[in-house]
Coordinates of N, CA and C and ligand atoms in Angstrom, one line a residue:
M1 N 1.0 -1.5 0.0 CA -0.2 -0.1 0.2 C 0.8 1.3 -0.1
G2 N 1.6 1.5 -1.0 CA 2.7 2.5 -0.9 C 2.2 3.6 -1.6
T3 N 1.2 3.4 -2.5 CA 0.3 4.7 -3.1 C -1.1 4.6 -2.5
N4 N -1.8 5.8 -3.1 CA -3.6 5.4 -2.4 C -4.2 5.4 -3.7
R5 N -3.7 4.6 -4.6 CA -4.4 4.2 -6.3 C -5.2 2.9 -5.6
T6 N -6.3 2.9 -5.4 CA -6.9 1.6 -5.2 C -6.6 0.6 -6.5
K7 N -6.3 -0.6 -6.2 CA -6.1 -1.4 -7.5 C -7.3 -2.4 -7.1
V8 N -8.1 -2.2 -8.6 CA -9.3 -3.1 -8.3 C -9.2 -4.4 -9.6
T9 N -9.5 -5.4 -9.3 CA -9.6 -6.7 -10.6 C -11.1 -7.0 -10.6
I10 N -11.7 -7.2 -11.6 CA -13.2 -7.4 -12.1 C -13.1 -8.7 -12.7
W11 N -13.5 -9.6 -12.1 CA -13.5 -11.3 -12.6 C -14.6 -11.2 -12.9
N12 N -14.8 -12.0 -14.0 CA -16.2 -12.3 -15.0 C -16.1 -13.7 -15.4
E13 N -17.1 -15.0 -15.5 CA -17.0 -15.9 -16.3 C -17.2 -15.6 -17.6
F14 N -17.6 -14.7 -18.3 CA -17.9 -14.6 -19.5 C -18.3 -15.3 -20.5
V15 N -19.4 -16.0 -19.6 CA -19.8 -17.2 -20.8 C -21.0 -16.5 -21.2
H16 N -22.1 -16.1 -20.6 CA -23.5 -15.5 -21.1 C -23.4 -14.6 -22.5
E17 N -22.3 -14.0 -22.1 CA -22.2 -12.9 -23.4 C -21.9 -13.1 -24.3
R18 N -21.1 -14.6 -24.5 CA -20.8 -14.9 -25.9 C -21.3 -16.0 -26.4
K19 N -22.3 -16.4 -25.6 CA -23.4 -17.5 -26.1 C -24.7 -17.1 -26.3
N20 N -25.3 -16.3 -25.6 CA -26.7 -15.5 -25.7 C -26.7 -14.1 -26.3
E21 N -27.6 -13.9 -27.4 CA -27.2 -12.7 -28.3 C -27.9 -11.9 -27.2
K22 N -29.1 -12.2 -26.6 CA -29.7 -11.3 -25.8 C -28.6 -10.5 -24.8
V23 N -27.8 -11.5 -24.3 CA -26.9 -10.7 -23.0 C -26.2 -10.0 -23.8
R24 N -25.2 -10.5 -24.7 CA -24.6 -9.7 -25.8 C -24.9 -8.4 -26.1
A25 N -25.9 -8.3 -26.6 CA -26.8 -6.9 -26.9 C -26.4 -6.1 -25.7
I26 N -26.4 -6.3 -24.6 CA -26.9 -5.5 -23.6 C -25.0 -5.1 -23.0
Y27 N -24.5 -6.3 -23.0 CA -23.0 -6.1 -22.7 C -22.0 -6.7 -23.7
P28 N -21.8 -6.2 -25.0 CA -21.2 -6.7 -26.1 C -19.7 -7.1 -25.8
E29 N -19.0 -6.3 -24.4 CA -17.6 -6.6 -24.4 C -17.6 -7.7 -23.1
G30 N -18.7 -7.8 -22.4 CA -18.6 -8.5 -21.3 C -19.1 -7.3 -20.1
I31 N -19.7 -8.3 -19.2 CA -20.1 -7.4 -17.9 C -18.9 -6.9 -17.3
H32 N -18.0 -7.5 -17.2 CA -16.2 -7.1 -16.8 C -15.8 -5.7 -17.5
R33 N -16.3 -5.6 -18.8 CA -15.5 -4.3 -19.4 C -16.7 -3.2 -19.4
A34 N -17.9 -3.6 -19.2 CA -18.9 -2.5 -18.7 C -18.6 -2.1 -17.4
L35 N -18.4 -2.8 -16.2 CA -18.3 -2.4 -15.3 C -16.8 -1.6 -14.8
A36 N -15.9 -2.3 -15.8 CA -14.4 -1.4 -15.7 C -14.7 0.3 -16.1
E37 N -15.5 0.2 -17.2 CA -15.6 1.4 -17.8 C -16.6 2.3 -16.8
G38 N -17.5 1.9 -16.0 CA -18.5 2.5 -15.1 C -17.8 2.5 -14.0
L39 N -16.7 1.9 -13.6 CA -15.9 2.4 -12.3 C -14.9 3.2 -12.7
A40 N -14.4 3.3 -13.3 CA -13.1 3.8 -13.8 C -13.2 5.4 -13.1
A41 N -12.2 5.8 -12.4 CA -12.0 6.9 -11.7 C -10.9 7.5 -11.4
S42 N -10.6 8.7 -11.3 CA -9.1 8.8 -10.8 C -8.9 8.0 -9.3
G43 N -7.6 7.7 -9.2 CA -7.2 7.2 -8.0 C -7.6 5.6 -7.7
R44 N -8.1 5.1 -8.9 CA -8.3 3.7 -9.0 C -7.7 3.2 -10.4
D45 N -7.3 2.0 -10.2 CA -6.4 1.2 -11.6 C -7.0 -0.3 -11.4
I46 N -8.0 -0.3 -12.7 CA -8.7 -1.5 -13.1 C -8.2 -2.3 -13.9
A47 N -8.2 -3.3 -13.3 CA -8.1 -4.7 -14.4 C -9.2 -5.6 -14.4
T48 N -9.1 -6.2 -15.3 CA -10.1 -7.4 -15.7 C -9.8 -8.8 -15.8
A49 N -10.1 -9.5 -15.4 CA -9.9 -11.2 -15.4 C -11.0 -12.0 -16.2
T50 N -10.8 -13.1 -16.3 CA -11.8 -14.1 -16.9 C -11.7 -15.5 -16.8
L51 N -12.7 -16.5 -16.7 CA -12.4 -17.9 -16.7 C -11.4 -18.4 -17.7
D52 N -11.4 -18.2 -18.9 CA -11.0 -18.8 -19.9 C -9.3 -18.4 -19.9
Q53 N -9.0 -17.5 -19.3 CA -7.8 -17.3 -19.0 C -6.7 -18.0 -18.4
E54 N -5.4 -18.4 -18.4 CA -4.8 -18.9 -17.8 C -4.8 -18.8 -16.0
E55 N -5.2 -19.7 -15.6 CA -5.3 -19.5 -14.0 C -6.5 -18.6 -13.5
H56 N -7.6 -18.3 -14.8 CA -8.3 -17.9 -14.6 C -8.3 -16.2 -14.9
G57 N -7.0 -16.0 -15.2 CA -6.6 -14.6 -14.9 C -6.4 -14.2 -13.7
L58 N -6.5 -15.4 -12.7 CA -6.1 -14.7 -11.3 C -4.6 -15.4 -10.8
S59 N -3.7 -15.1 -11.3 CA -2.7 -15.7 -10.8 C -2.0 -15.0 -9.6
E60 N -1.2 -15.6 -8.6 CA -0.7 -15.3 -7.3 C -0.2 -14.0 -7.4
A61 N 0.6 -13.5 -8.6 CA 1.0 -12.1 -9.0 C -0.2 -11.0 -8.8
R62 N -1.5 -11.7 -9.8 CA -2.3 -10.6 -10.1 C -2.8 -10.4 -8.7
L63 N -3.6 -11.5 -8.2 CA -3.9 -10.9 -6.6 C -3.3 -10.6 -5.8
N64 N -1.8 -10.7 -5.7 CA -1.1 -9.8 -4.7 C -1.1 -8.4 -5.1
D65 N -1.5 -7.9 -6.2 CA -1.5 -6.8 -6.9 C -3.2 -6.1 -6.6
T66 N -4.1 -6.7 -6.3 CA -5.2 -6.3 -6.0 C -5.6 -6.2 -4.7
D67 N -6.2 -5.2 -4.4 CA -6.7 -4.6 -3.5 C -8.2 -4.9 -2.9
V68 N -8.8 -4.7 -4.2 CA -9.9 -5.3 -3.9 C -10.5 -6.1 -5.3
L69 N -11.4 -7.3 -5.2 CA -11.9 -8.0 -6.4 C -13.2 -8.5 -6.3
L70 N -14.0 -7.8 -7.8 CA -15.3 -7.9 -7.9 C -15.4 -9.3 -8.6
W71 N -16.3 -9.9 -8.4 CA -17.0 -11.6 -8.7 C -18.3 -11.6 -9.2
W72 N -18.3 -11.8 -10.6 CA -19.3 -12.3 -11.3 C -19.1 -13.6 -12.0
G73 N -20.2 -14.4 -11.5 CA -20.3 -15.8 -12.3 C -21.7 -16.2 -12.1
H74 N -22.0 -17.3 -13.0 CA -23.2 -18.0 -12.8 C -23.7 -19.5 -13.0
I75 N -23.1 -19.6 -14.8 CA -23.4 -21.1 -15.0 C -22.1 -21.9 -15.0
A76 N -21.1 -21.4 -14.7 CA -19.7 -22.1 -14.4 C -19.2 -21.8 -13.4
H77 N -20.1 -21.7 -12.6 CA -18.9 -21.9 -10.9 C -18.2 -23.1 -10.8
K78 N -18.6 -24.2 -11.4 CA -18.0 -25.5 -11.4 C -16.3 -25.4 -12.0
E79 N -16.5 -24.9 -12.9 CA -15.3 -24.9 -13.7 C -14.2 -24.0 -13.2
V80 N -14.6 -23.3 -12.3 CA -13.3 -22.4 -11.3 C -12.5 -23.3 -10.5
S81 N -11.0 -23.2 -11.0 CA -10.5 -24.2 -9.9 C -10.6 -24.2 -8.6
D82 N -10.3 -25.3 -7.8 CA -10.2 -25.1 -6.7 C -9.1 -24.4 -6.0
V83 N -7.8 -24.8 -6.8 CA -6.6 -24.2 -6.6 C -6.7 -22.4 -6.5
V84 N -7.6 -21.9 -7.5 CA -7.8 -20.2 -7.7 C -8.4 -20.1 -6.3
V85 N -9.7 -20.9 -6.0 CA -10.4 -20.6 -5.0 C -9.7 -20.3 -3.7
E86 N -8.9 -21.1 -3.4 CA -8.1 -21.3 -2.5 C -7.3 -20.2 -2.2
R87 N -6.7 -19.4 -3.4 CA -5.8 -18.7 -3.6 C -6.5 -17.5 -3.5
V88 N -7.6 -17.0 -3.9 CA -8.7 -16.0 -3.9 C -9.0 -15.7 -2.0
A89 N -9.3 -17.1 -1.7 CA -9.8 -17.0 -0.1 C -8.6 -16.9 0.9
N90 N -7.6 -17.2 0.7 CA -6.1 -16.4 1.3 C -5.7 -15.4 1.4
R91 N -6.2 -14.8 -0.1 CA -6.0 -13.5 -0.2 C -6.8 -12.5 0.5
V92 N -8.4 -13.0 0.7 CA -9.1 -12.1 1.4 C -9.0 -12.3 3.2
L93 N -8.4 -13.6 3.4 CA -8.2 -13.5 4.8 C -6.7 -12.4 5.1
D94 N -5.7 -12.3 4.0 CA -4.9 -11.5 4.3 C -5.1 -10.2 4.4
G95 N -6.2 -9.7 3.6 CA -6.6 -8.3 3.6 C -7.5 -7.8 2.2
M96 N -7.7 -8.6 1.3 CA -7.7 -8.3 0.0 C -9.6 -8.0 -0.2
G97 N -10.2 -7.0 -0.3 CA -11.6 -7.0 -0.2 C -12.5 -7.7 -1.2
L98 N -13.2 -8.1 -1.1 CA -14.0 -9.0 -2.1 C -15.3 -8.5 -2.4
I99 N -15.9 -8.4 -3.6 CA -17.3 -8.2 -3.8 C -17.8 -9.3 -4.6
V100 N -18.7 -9.7 -3.9 CA -19.5 -10.8 -4.8 C -20.8 -10.2 -5.4
L101 N -21.1 -10.2 -6.5 CA -22.3 -9.9 -7.4 C -23.5 -10.8 -7.7
H102 N -24.6 -10.7 -7.4 CA -25.6 -11.1 -8.0 C -25.8 -13.1 -7.9
S103 N -25.4 -13.8 -9.0 CA -25.4 -15.0 -9.2 C -24.1 -15.6 -8.6
G104 N -23.1 -14.5 -8.1 CA -21.9 -15.2 -7.3 C -22.5 -15.7 -5.9
H105 N -23.6 -15.7 -5.6 CA -24.1 -16.2 -4.4 C -23.9 -17.7 -4.4
C106 N -23.7 -18.2 -5.5 CA -23.7 -19.9 -5.4 C -22.0 -20.1 -5.8
S107 N -21.1 -19.2 -5.8 CA -20.1 -19.2 -6.5 C -19.1 -20.2 -5.4
K108 N -18.3 -20.8 -5.9 CA -17.0 -21.5 -4.7 C -16.4 -20.6 -4.0
I109 N -16.2 -19.3 -4.2 CA -15.5 -18.5 -3.3 C -16.5 -17.9 -2.3
F110 N -17.7 -17.5 -2.7 CA -18.5 -17.0 -1.5 C -18.8 -18.3 -0.8
N111 N -19.0 -19.4 -1.3 CA -19.6 -20.6 -0.1 C -18.5 -20.9 0.6
K112 N -17.5 -20.8 0.4 CA -16.2 -21.1 1.3 C -15.9 -20.0 2.5
L113 N -16.1 -18.9 2.0 CA -16.0 -17.7 2.9 C -16.9 -17.5 3.9
M114 N -18.0 -18.2 3.7 CA -19.2 -18.0 4.4 C -19.7 -19.3 5.2
G115 N -18.8 -20.3 4.9 CA -18.5 -21.4 5.7 C -19.6 -22.4 5.5
T116 N -20.5 -23.1 6.2 CA -21.7 -24.1 5.6 C -22.6 -23.9 5.0
Q117 N -23.3 -22.5 5.3 CA -24.3 -22.7 4.5 C -24.3 -22.7 3.0
S118 N -25.7 -23.0 2.3 CA -25.7 -23.2 1.1 C -25.6 -22.0 0.2
C119 N -25.9 -20.7 0.5 CA -26.2 -19.5 0.0 C -27.2 -19.7 -1.1
R120 N -28.1 -20.6 -0.8 CA -29.4 -20.9 -2.0 C -30.2 -19.8 -1.4
L121 N -31.5 -19.5 -2.6 CA -32.4 -18.4 -2.2 C -33.6 -18.7 -3.3
K122 N -34.8 -18.2 -3.4 CA -35.6 -18.0 -4.3 C -35.3 -17.5 -5.5
W123 N -35.7 -17.9 -6.5 CA -35.5 -16.7 -7.9 C -36.7 -17.0 -9.0
R124 N -36.7 -15.9 -9.7 CA -37.7 -15.8 -10.5 C -37.5 -15.1 -12.1
E125 N -37.4 -15.3 -12.9 CA -37.0 -14.2 -14.0 C -38.5 -13.7 -14.6
A126 N -39.3 -12.7 -14.3 CA -40.0 -12.0 -14.6 C -40.6 -10.7 -15.0
D127 N -39.4 -9.8 -15.3 CA -39.2 -8.7 -15.7 C -39.9 -7.5 -14.3
E128 N -39.6 -8.0 -13.0 CA -39.9 -7.7 -11.9 C -39.5 -5.9 -11.8
K129 N -39.8 -5.2 -11.5 CA -39.5 -4.1 -10.6 C -38.7 -4.3 -9.3
E130 N -37.8 -3.9 -9.1 CA -36.8 -4.3 -7.6 C -36.7 -2.9 -7.1
R131 N -37.1 -2.6 -6.0 CA -36.7 -1.7 -5.2 C -36.0 -1.7 -4.0
L132 N -34.7 -1.3 -3.9 CA -33.7 -1.6 -2.8 C -33.9 -0.6 -1.8
W133 N -34.4 -0.7 -0.9 CA -34.1 0.6 0.4 C -33.1 0.4 1.1
V134 N -32.3 1.4 1.3 CA -31.6 1.8 2.5 C -32.0 1.6 3.7
V135 N -31.4 0.5 4.3 CA -31.5 0.0 5.9 C -30.6 0.5 6.6
D136 N -29.7 0.9 6.1 CA -28.4 1.2 7.1 C -27.9 2.8 6.7
P137 N -28.7 3.7 6.9 CA -28.4 5.3 6.4 C -27.3 5.8 6.6
S138 N -26.6 5.2 7.6 CA -25.3 5.5 8.4 C -24.0 4.9 7.7
H139 N -24.1 4.0 6.8 CA -23.3 3.0 6.0 C -22.6 3.8 4.8
P140 N -21.2 3.8 4.9 CA -20.5 4.4 3.6 C -20.7 3.8 2.6
I141 N -21.1 2.6 2.2 CA -21.9 1.8 1.0 C -22.9 2.8 0.3
A142 N -23.7 3.2 1.3 CA -25.2 4.1 0.8 C -24.8 5.2 0.6
A143 N -23.9 5.8 0.7 CA -23.3 7.4 0.7 C -24.0 7.6 -0.8
G144 N -24.5 9.1 -0.8 CA -24.7 9.8 -2.0 C -26.2 9.1 -2.8
L145 N -26.6 7.9 -2.0 CA -28.2 7.4 -2.6 C -29.1 8.2 -1.9
G146 N -30.3 8.2 -2.8 CA -31.8 8.3 -1.8 C -32.1 7.6 -1.1
E147 N -33.5 7.6 -0.7 CA -33.9 6.5 0.3 C -33.9 5.0 -0.1
Y148 N -33.9 5.2 -1.7 CA -34.1 3.5 -2.1 C -33.4 3.6 -3.4
I149 N -33.4 2.6 -4.2 CA -32.5 2.8 -5.5 C -33.8 1.7 -6.4
E150 N -34.2 2.5 -7.6 CA -35.2 1.6 -8.3 C -34.8 1.1 -9.7
L151 N -35.0 -0.2 -9.9 CA -34.4 -0.7 -11.2 C -35.7 -1.2 -11.7
E152 N -36.2 -0.8 -12.9 CA -37.4 -1.1 -13.8 C -37.5 -2.7 -13.9
R153 N -36.6 -3.3 -14.4 CA -36.5 -4.9 -14.4 C -35.3 -5.5 -14.0
E154 N -35.7 -6.4 -13.1 CA -34.6 -7.5 -12.9 C -34.9 -8.6 -12.6
E155 N -34.2 -9.6 -12.3 CA -34.7 -10.9 -11.7 C -35.1 -10.5 -10.1
M156 N -35.8 -11.7 -9.8 CA -36.3 -11.8 -8.8 C -35.5 -12.8 -7.6
Y157 N -35.1 -12.1 -6.7 CA -34.4 -13.1 -5.4 C -35.4 -13.0 -4.3
G158 N -35.4 -14.1 -3.7 CA -36.3 -13.7 -2.4 C -35.7 -14.8 -1.3
E159 N -36.1 -14.3 -0.3 CA -35.7 -14.8 1.1 C -36.7 -16.5 1.1
H160 N -36.0 -17.4 1.7 CA -34.6 -17.2 2.9 C -33.4 -17.3 2.0
F161 N -32.4 -16.2 2.2 CA -31.1 -16.6 1.6 C -30.3 -16.9 2.5
D162 N -30.0 -18.1 2.2 CA -29.1 -19.2 3.5 C -27.8 -18.7 3.7
V163 N -27.1 -17.6 4.1 CA -26.1 -17.4 4.5 C -26.0 -17.2 6.1
P164 N -25.1 -16.9 6.7 CA -24.7 -16.6 7.7 C -25.6 -14.9 8.2
P165 N -25.6 -14.9 9.3 CA -26.3 -13.4 9.8 C -25.2 -12.5 9.3
P166 N -25.2 -11.4 8.2 CA -24.5 -10.4 8.0 C -24.2 -9.5 9.0
E167 N -22.8 -9.2 8.9 CA -22.3 -8.2 10.1 C -23.5 -6.9 10.0
E168 N -23.2 -6.4 8.8 CA -24.3 -5.3 8.4 C -25.4 -5.6 7.3
L169 N -26.5 -5.0 7.2 CA -27.3 -5.1 6.3 C -27.5 -3.7 5.8
V170 N -27.0 -3.5 4.2 CA -26.9 -2.3 3.8 C -28.3 -1.9 3.0
F171 N -28.9 -3.0 2.3 CA -30.0 -3.0 1.4 C -31.0 -3.9 1.5
L172 N -32.4 -3.4 1.7 CA -33.4 -4.6 1.9 C -34.1 -4.3 0.6
S173 N -34.4 -5.4 -0.4 CA -34.9 -5.4 -1.7 C -36.3 -5.5 -1.6
W174 N -37.4 -5.3 -2.5 CA -38.5 -5.6 -2.6 C -39.0 -5.9 -3.9
F175 N -40.0 -6.8 -4.0 CA -40.2 -7.2 -5.4 C -41.8 -6.9 -5.8
P176 N -42.2 -7.2 -6.7 CA -44.0 -7.0 -6.9 C -44.7 -8.2 -6.5
G177 N -44.1 -9.3 -6.9 CA -44.4 -10.5 -6.3 C -44.7 -10.6 -5.0
G178 N -44.2 -10.2 -4.0 CA -44.2 -10.2 -2.9 C -43.3 -10.7 -2.1
E179 N -42.0 -10.9 -2.8 CA -41.1 -11.4 -1.8 C -40.0 -10.1 -1.3
V180 N -39.1 -10.3 -0.3 CA -38.2 -9.4 0.0 C -36.8 -10.1 0.3
F181 N -35.9 -9.2 0.1 CA -34.2 -9.9 0.1 C -33.5 -9.0 0.6
R182 N -32.5 -10.0 1.3 CA -31.4 -9.0 2.1 C -30.3 -8.7 0.7
S183 N -30.2 -7.4 0.4 CA -29.4 -7.5 -0.9 C -28.1 -6.8 -0.7
G184 N -28.0 -6.3 0.2 CA -26.5 -6.0 0.6 C -25.9 -6.1 1.9
L185 N -25.0 -6.8 1.8 CA -24.3 -7.6 3.3 C -22.9 -7.5 2.9
T186 N -22.6 -7.1 4.6 CA -21.5 -7.1 4.7 C -20.5 -8.2 5.7
Y187 N -19.3 -8.9 5.4 CA -19.0 -9.6 6.3 C -17.2 -9.4 6.7
R188 N -16.9 -9.7 7.7 CA -15.5 -10.0 7.7 C -14.9 -11.3 8.0
R189 N -13.4 -11.3 7.0 CA -13.1 -12.6 7.2 C -11.6 -12.6 7.1
G190 N -11.2 -12.9 8.6 CA -9.4 -12.6 8.4 C -9.4 -10.9 8.9
R191 N -8.4 -10.5 7.6 CA -8.4 -9.0 7.6 C -9.1 -8.5 6.5
G192 N -9.6 -9.3 5.6 CA -10.4 -8.8 4.8 C -12.0 -8.6 4.9
K193 N -12.4 -7.8 4.0 CA -14.0 -7.4 3.9 C -14.8 -8.0 2.8
V194 N -16.1 -8.4 2.9 CA -16.4 -9.4 2.0 C -18.1 -8.4 1.9
F195 N -18.2 -8.0 0.5 CA -19.7 -7.2 0.5 C -20.5 -8.1 -0.6
Y196 N -21.8 -8.6 -0.5 CA -22.7 -9.1 -1.1 C -23.6 -8.1 -1.3
F197 N -23.5 -8.2 -3.0 CA -24.6 -7.2 -3.8 C -25.5 -7.6 -4.8
R198 N -26.9 -7.5 -4.6 CA -27.6 -8.8 -5.2 C -28.1 -8.3 -6.8
P199 N -28.2 -7.0 -6.9 CA -28.5 -6.7 -8.6 C -27.5 -7.4 -9.6
G200 N -28.1 -7.4 -10.6 CA -27.1 -7.9 -11.9 C -27.4 -9.1 -12.7
H201 N -28.6 -9.0 -13.0 CA -28.9 -10.4 -13.8 C -28.4 -10.0 -15.3
E202 N -27.7 -11.1 -16.0 CA -27.0 -10.6 -17.3 C -28.2 -10.1 -18.1
T203 N -29.5 -10.5 -18.5 CA -30.3 -10.1 -19.3 C -30.6 -8.5 -18.9
Y204 N -30.4 -7.9 -18.1 CA -30.8 -6.4 -17.9 C -29.7 -5.6 -17.8
P205 N -29.9 -4.4 -17.8 CA -28.6 -3.5 -18.2 C -28.2 -2.6 -16.9
T206 N -28.4 -3.4 -15.7 CA -28.3 -3.0 -14.4 C -27.0 -2.4 -14.2
Y207 N -25.9 -2.8 -14.8 CA -24.5 -2.5 -14.4 C -24.2 -1.0 -15.3
Y208 N -25.3 -0.4 -15.7 CA -24.9 1.1 -16.4 C -25.8 2.0 -15.7
H209 N -26.4 1.4 -14.8 CA -27.6 2.4 -13.7 C -26.7 3.0 -12.7
P210 N -26.8 4.2 -12.7 CA -25.7 5.6 -11.6 C -25.6 5.1 -10.5
D211 N -27.0 4.6 -10.0 CA -26.7 4.2 -8.7 C -26.1 2.9 -8.3
I212 N -26.2 1.9 -9.1 CA -25.8 0.6 -9.1 C -24.1 0.8 -9.2
L213 N -23.7 1.6 -9.8 CA -22.1 2.4 -10.1 C -21.8 2.9 -8.6
R214 N -22.5 3.8 -8.2 CA -22.4 4.4 -7.2 C -22.1 3.4 -5.9
V215 N -22.9 2.5 -5.7 CA -23.0 1.6 -4.8 C -21.7 0.8 -4.9
L216 N -21.3 0.0 -6.0 CA -20.0 -0.5 -6.3 C -18.8 0.2 -5.9
S217 N -18.7 1.3 -6.4 CA -18.0 2.4 -6.1 C -17.7 2.5 -4.5
N218 N -18.5 2.8 -3.9 CA -18.7 3.0 -2.3 C -18.1 1.8 -1.9
A219 N -18.4 0.6 -2.3 CA -18.3 -0.8 -2.0 C -16.7 -1.1 -1.9
I220 N -16.1 -0.3 -3.1 CA -14.6 -0.5 -3.4 C -13.9 0.0 -2.2
D221 N -14.0 1.3 -2.1 CA -13.6 2.0 -1.2 C -13.8 1.3 0.3
W222 N -15.1 0.9 0.8 CA -15.1 0.5 1.9 C -14.6 -0.9 2.2
A223 N -13.9 -1.7 1.0 CA -13.6 -2.9 1.3 C -11.9 -3.0 0.8
A224 N -11.5 -1.9 0.6 CA -10.1 -1.5 0.4 C -9.5 -2.0 1.6
P225 N -8.3 -2.6 1.7 CA -7.6 -3.0 2.4 C -7.4 -2.0 3.8
S226 N -7.4 -2.1 5.0 CA -6.8 -1.4 6.1 C -5.5 -1.6 6.4
A227 N -4.4 -0.9 6.9 CA -3.2 -0.9 6.8 C -2.9 -1.4 8.2
T228 N -3.8 -2.5 8.5 CA -3.2 -3.2 9.8 C -2.2 -4.3 9.8
A229 N -2.0 -4.4 11.2 CA -0.8 -5.2 11.2 C -1.1 -6.6 11.1
R230 N -0.4 -7.9 10.6 CA -0.7 -9.0 10.0 C -0.7 -9.6 11.6
P231 N -2.0 -10.1 11.8 CA -1.7 -11.1 13.3 C -0.7 -12.1 13.0
T232 N -0.5 -12.7 14.3 CA 0.4 -13.9 14.4 C -0.5 -14.8 15.1
Y233 N -0.1 -16.1 15.1 CA -0.8 -17.1 15.5 C -0.1 -17.9 16.1
G234 N -0.4 -18.8 17.0 CA 0.6 -20.1 17.5 C 1.1 -19.7 18.8
H235 N 1.9 -20.7 19.2 CA 2.7 -20.5 20.6 C 3.2 -18.9 20.3
S236 N 3.4 -18.4 21.4 CA 3.6 -17.3 21.8 C 4.7 -17.0 23.3
K237 N 5.4 -16.5 23.2 CA 6.6 -16.2 24.3 C 5.6 -14.9 24.9
P238 N 5.8 -14.8 26.4 CA 5.0 -13.7 27.2 C 6.1 -12.3 26.9
L239 N 5.1 -11.5 26.7 CA 5.7 -9.9 26.7 C 5.9 -9.6 27.8
E240 N 5.4 -9.9 29.0 CA 5.7 -9.4 30.3 C 6.6 -10.5 31.1
P241 N 7.2 -10.6 31.9 CA 8.4 -11.5 32.8 C 7.0 -12.4 33.8
L242 N 6.8 -13.6 33.6 CA 5.9 -14.5 34.3 C 6.3 -14.4 36.0
N243 N 5.4 -14.6 36.6 CA 5.7 -14.9 38.1 C 6.7 -14.0 38.6
A244 N 6.6 -12.7 38.6 CA 7.5 -12.0 38.5 C 8.1 -11.7 40.5
G245 N 6.5 -11.9 40.8 CA 6.8 -11.7 42.1 C 7.7 -12.9 43.1
E246 N 7.4 -14.0 42.4 CA 8.4 -15.1 42.8 C 9.5 -15.1 42.6
A247 N 10.2 -14.3 41.7 CA 11.3 -14.5 41.4 C 12.4 -14.1 42.4
K248 N 13.4 -14.6 42.6 CA 14.5 -14.7 43.5 C 15.3 -13.4 43.4
P249 N 15.4 -12.8 44.5 CA 16.2 -11.7 44.5 C 17.9 -11.3 43.3
Ligands
ZN301 ZN1 -29.5 -13.9 -12.4

């Protein structure tokens, strides 16, 4: 952390955009490119990585040079190598921020960091409106927003969302079908911060919405590593002399 520029890597499985014309029409160069352009701001270095690259574009060197990793995956979760998942998890424990997007709730990395929960939920693709209420108006991830964000059309996700209770709940989504969903959740794992953010189904232009980009931008700042000391574990020598009162003069 010699400089103040936050180094962001946006990972995308990049499968739907190449197979499905409807998705390609919205994200011609992929969700990762759209996000990279939307999040480009001074003070931020943005790189992208995709599943088909060697080591999924997430080499040791790339991860060591990443402050915050964004993760979008859906139909290819199982194709992500366990070695890479382990590597990402270790970087999070060591301080790298992780922002898990939409269908990433079923990714190996999110499941691993959440523990034993399945991370499953209800879903429906029916062009429904989504209203994300800010339920923690003190939270930096909600800075600059109104009381809620409204998306004209999105996929529905409904409770129960099988995740551990979040440390903070920033957004709660409402859908016309009657469901609600905890759509902005924070966790801490080791020295790293994790944010899950619900919207972003591939057939909707969600990642061009200014409020969505603002949330992600805020989340990058929130999840960036703190310059804290690395804890040490295991057998430990005392910092003070023990049994000092009984010591011989
Ligand atoms: Zn989806």
